[in-house]
């Protein structure tokens, strides 16, 4: 008994395998992680618009800037033995213009991602009117602002000295350490990117406040 056996072309089999693997990977990935991947691809292709804020070690705002194409890279230097090491200076490029920063906390939030509580702005107002007792950084724990947050999770960005700078609310939050950006962590908050350089952060379930 004989019959014709039809073999699937090798190229088609490889394509089918790749498609199945891709669908499986997407089904296993969380929504927030997928948003992070999409944002990275979009950034490489068209560039995302970000606001950069620079803060001192104690959380005082020292500079703001905005741009559509934002990049950051470390700089090499040499130690006493003549070996190359990473410098503490980073170069930030915003629409082709450069800022060299050493030691400051830098926060980059994507357009449409606004903090629900700006502690640094409160600090500035307190200094302006002379009433330091109203200064959020010294007198008011985060619990007092629970009702400001309408979403399930609260992301608090802090200075290197531990002073709260900004707080964001989100339902879907994901973070990762950036391999290509020096001392920088990327957070995705409901699909919007937040990069923090030389900063501490907390992600808190609102019900704990």
Coordinates of C-alpha atoms in Angstrom, one line a residue:
X1 CA 0.0 0.0 0.0
X2 CA 1.4 3.3 -1.0
X3 CA 0.4 6.9 -0.6
X4 CA 1.7 10.4 -0.9
X5 CA 3.3 11.9 2.2
X6 CA 3.2 15.7 2.2
X7 CA 6.0 17.2 4.3
X8 CA 5.6 20.7 5.7
X9 CA 8.3 23.1 4.3
X10 CA 11.0 23.7 6.9
X11 CA 10.7 27.4 6.6
X12 CA 7.0 27.3 7.3
X13 CA 7.6 25.1 10.4
X14 CA 10.1 27.6 11.7
X15 CA 7.7 30.5 11.3
X16 CA 4.9 28.6 13.0
X17 CA 7.2 27.7 15.9
X18 CA 8.2 31.3 16.3
X19 CA 4.6 32.5 16.3
X20 CA 3.5 30.0 18.9
X21 CA 6.5 30.9 21.1
X22 CA 5.7 34.6 20.8
X23 CA 2.0 34.1 21.7
X24 CA 3.0 31.9 24.7
X25 CA 5.5 34.5 25.9
X26 CA 2.9 37.3 25.7
X27 CA 0.4 35.2 27.5
X28 CA 2.8 34.6 30.4
X29 CA 4.0 38.2 30.7
X30 CA 2.2 40.6 33.0
X31 CA 0.5 43.6 31.5
X32 CA 2.9 46.0 33.3
X33 CA 5.9 44.2 32.0
X34 CA 4.5 44.2 28.5
X35 CA 3.9 48.0 28.7
X36 CA 7.5 48.4 29.7
X37 CA 8.7 46.5 26.6
X38 CA 6.4 48.5 24.3
X39 CA 7.7 51.7 25.8
X40 CA 11.3 50.7 25.1
X41 CA 10.5 49.9 21.5
X42 CA 8.6 53.2 21.1
X43 CA 11.4 55.1 22.7
X44 CA 13.9 53.7 20.2
X45 CA 11.7 54.4 17.2
X46 CA 10.1 57.8 17.9
X47 CA 11.2 58.9 21.4
X48 CA 9.0 59.6 24.4
X49 CA 8.5 63.0 26.0
X50 CA 9.8 63.3 29.5
X51 CA 10.1 65.9 32.2
X52 CA 13.4 65.8 34.1
X53 CA 13.7 67.1 37.7
X54 CA 16.9 67.3 39.6
X55 CA 17.0 67.2 43.4
X56 CA 19.7 67.6 46.1
X57 CA 20.5 64.9 48.5
X58 CA 17.9 66.4 50.9
X59 CA 15.1 66.5 48.3
X60 CA 15.2 70.1 47.3
X61 CA 14.3 70.8 43.6
X62 CA 17.3 72.4 41.8
X63 CA 16.4 72.1 38.1
X64 CA 13.6 71.1 35.6
X65 CA 13.8 70.4 31.9
X66 CA 11.5 68.8 29.3
X67 CA 12.3 67.1 26.0
X68 CA 11.0 64.5 23.5
X69 CA 14.3 62.6 23.1
X70 CA 16.1 61.9 26.4
X71 CA 19.2 59.8 27.0
X72 CA 21.7 59.2 29.8
X73 CA 25.1 57.6 29.8
X74 CA 27.9 57.1 32.3
X75 CA 31.4 58.4 32.0
X76 CA 34.7 56.6 32.4
X77 CA 37.6 57.8 34.4
X78 CA 40.9 56.3 35.8
X79 CA 41.7 55.4 39.3
X80 CA 45.1 55.8 41.1
X81 CA 46.3 52.6 39.5
X82 CA 45.5 53.8 36.0
X83 CA 42.6 51.4 35.6
X84 CA 39.3 52.5 34.0
X85 CA 36.4 52.9 36.3
X86 CA 32.9 54.4 36.1
X87 CA 32.7 58.0 37.1
X88 CA 30.0 59.5 39.3
X89 CA 29.3 61.9 36.5
X90 CA 26.5 61.1 34.1
X91 CA 25.7 62.9 30.9
X92 CA 22.0 63.6 30.2
X93 CA 21.0 64.5 26.6
X94 CA 17.7 66.3 26.1
X95 CA 16.8 67.0 22.5
X96 CA 20.5 67.2 21.6
X97 CA 21.4 69.4 24.6
X98 CA 23.6 68.1 27.4
X99 CA 23.5 68.3 31.2
X100 CA 26.4 66.7 33.1
X101 CA 25.3 65.8 36.6
X102 CA 27.3 64.4 39.6
X103 CA 25.5 63.1 42.7
X104 CA 22.0 64.6 42.2
X105 CA 18.8 62.6 42.3
X106 CA 17.2 62.7 38.8
X107 CA 13.6 61.8 38.1
X108 CA 12.2 61.5 34.6
X109 CA 8.5 61.1 34.3
X110 CA 6.7 60.5 31.0
X111 CA 4.1 63.0 29.8
X112 CA 0.7 62.4 31.4
X113 CA 2.3 60.8 34.4
X114 CA 1.8 63.4 37.2
X115 CA 2.5 62.9 40.9
X116 CA -0.5 62.9 43.2
X117 CA 1.6 64.4 45.9
X118 CA 4.6 66.7 45.3
X119 CA 6.5 66.9 48.6
X120 CA 9.3 69.0 47.2
X121 CA 6.8 71.7 46.1
X122 CA 5.3 71.7 49.6
X123 CA 8.8 72.1 51.1
X124 CA 9.4 75.2 48.8
X125 CA 6.1 76.8 49.9
X126 CA 6.9 76.2 53.5
X127 CA 10.2 78.0 53.1
X128 CA 8.5 80.8 51.2
X129 CA 6.0 81.6 54.0
X130 CA 8.4 80.8 56.8
X131 CA 6.1 78.1 58.4
X132 CA 8.4 75.1 58.7
X133 CA 5.9 73.4 60.9
X134 CA 3.8 72.8 57.8
X135 CA 6.7 71.3 55.9
X136 CA 5.6 67.8 54.7
X137 CA 9.2 66.5 54.8
X138 CA 9.4 67.1 58.5
X139 CA 5.9 67.0 60.0
X140 CA 3.5 64.8 57.9
X141 CA 3.8 61.1 57.4
X142 CA 2.5 59.6 54.2
X143 CA -0.5 58.1 56.0
X144 CA -2.1 61.6 56.2
X145 CA -2.4 61.7 52.4
X146 CA -4.1 58.4 52.0
X147 CA -7.3 59.9 50.6
X148 CA -5.4 61.6 47.8
X149 CA -4.6 58.3 46.2
X150 CA -7.5 56.8 44.2
X151 CA -5.6 53.7 43.0
X152 CA -4.5 50.5 44.6
X153 CA -0.8 51.1 44.9
X154 CA 1.3 54.1 45.9
X155 CA 4.8 54.7 44.5
X156 CA 6.9 57.0 46.7
X157 CA 10.2 58.5 45.3
X158 CA 12.7 59.5 47.9
X159 CA 16.0 61.5 47.9
X160 CA 19.2 59.7 48.8
X161 CA 18.8 61.0 52.4
X162 CA 15.3 59.4 52.6
X163 CA 13.2 62.5 52.2
X164 CA 10.0 61.9 50.1
X165 CA 10.0 63.8 46.8
X166 CA 7.0 62.7 44.9
X167 CA 4.2 60.1 45.2
X168 CA 2.3 58.5 42.3
X169 CA -0.8 56.4 42.3
X170 CA -1.3 53.3 40.1
X171 CA -3.1 50.0 39.8
X172 CA -0.5 48.3 37.7
X173 CA 3.1 48.9 38.8
X174 CA 6.3 47.2 37.6
X175 CA 9.9 48.0 38.1
X176 CA 13.3 46.9 36.8
X177 CA 16.9 47.9 37.1
X178 CA 18.2 49.4 33.9
X179 CA 21.3 47.6 32.6
X180 CA 22.1 50.4 30.1
X181 CA 21.6 53.4 32.3
X182 CA 23.9 54.1 35.3
X183 CA 22.4 53.7 38.8
X184 CA 18.9 54.0 37.3
X185 CA 15.6 52.1 38.0
X186 CA 12.6 52.1 35.6
X187 CA 9.1 51.9 36.9
X188 CA 6.0 51.5 34.8
X189 CA 2.9 53.0 36.4
X190 CA -0.3 52.2 34.5
X191 CA 1.6 52.1 31.2
X192 CA 3.6 55.3 31.8
X193 CA 7.4 55.3 32.4
X194 CA 9.2 56.8 35.4
X195 CA 13.0 56.6 35.5
X196 CA 14.8 57.4 38.8
X197 CA 18.6 57.9 39.1
X198 CA 20.3 57.9 42.5
X199 CA 17.0 57.7 44.3
X200 CA 15.2 55.5 46.8
X201 CA 11.6 54.3 46.3
X202 CA 8.8 52.4 47.9
X203 CA 5.8 50.7 46.3
X204 CA 3.0 50.4 48.9
X205 CA -0.4 48.8 48.8
X206 CA -2.8 51.7 49.7
X207 CA -4.6 49.6 52.2
X208 CA -1.5 49.6 54.4
X209 CA -1.7 53.4 54.8

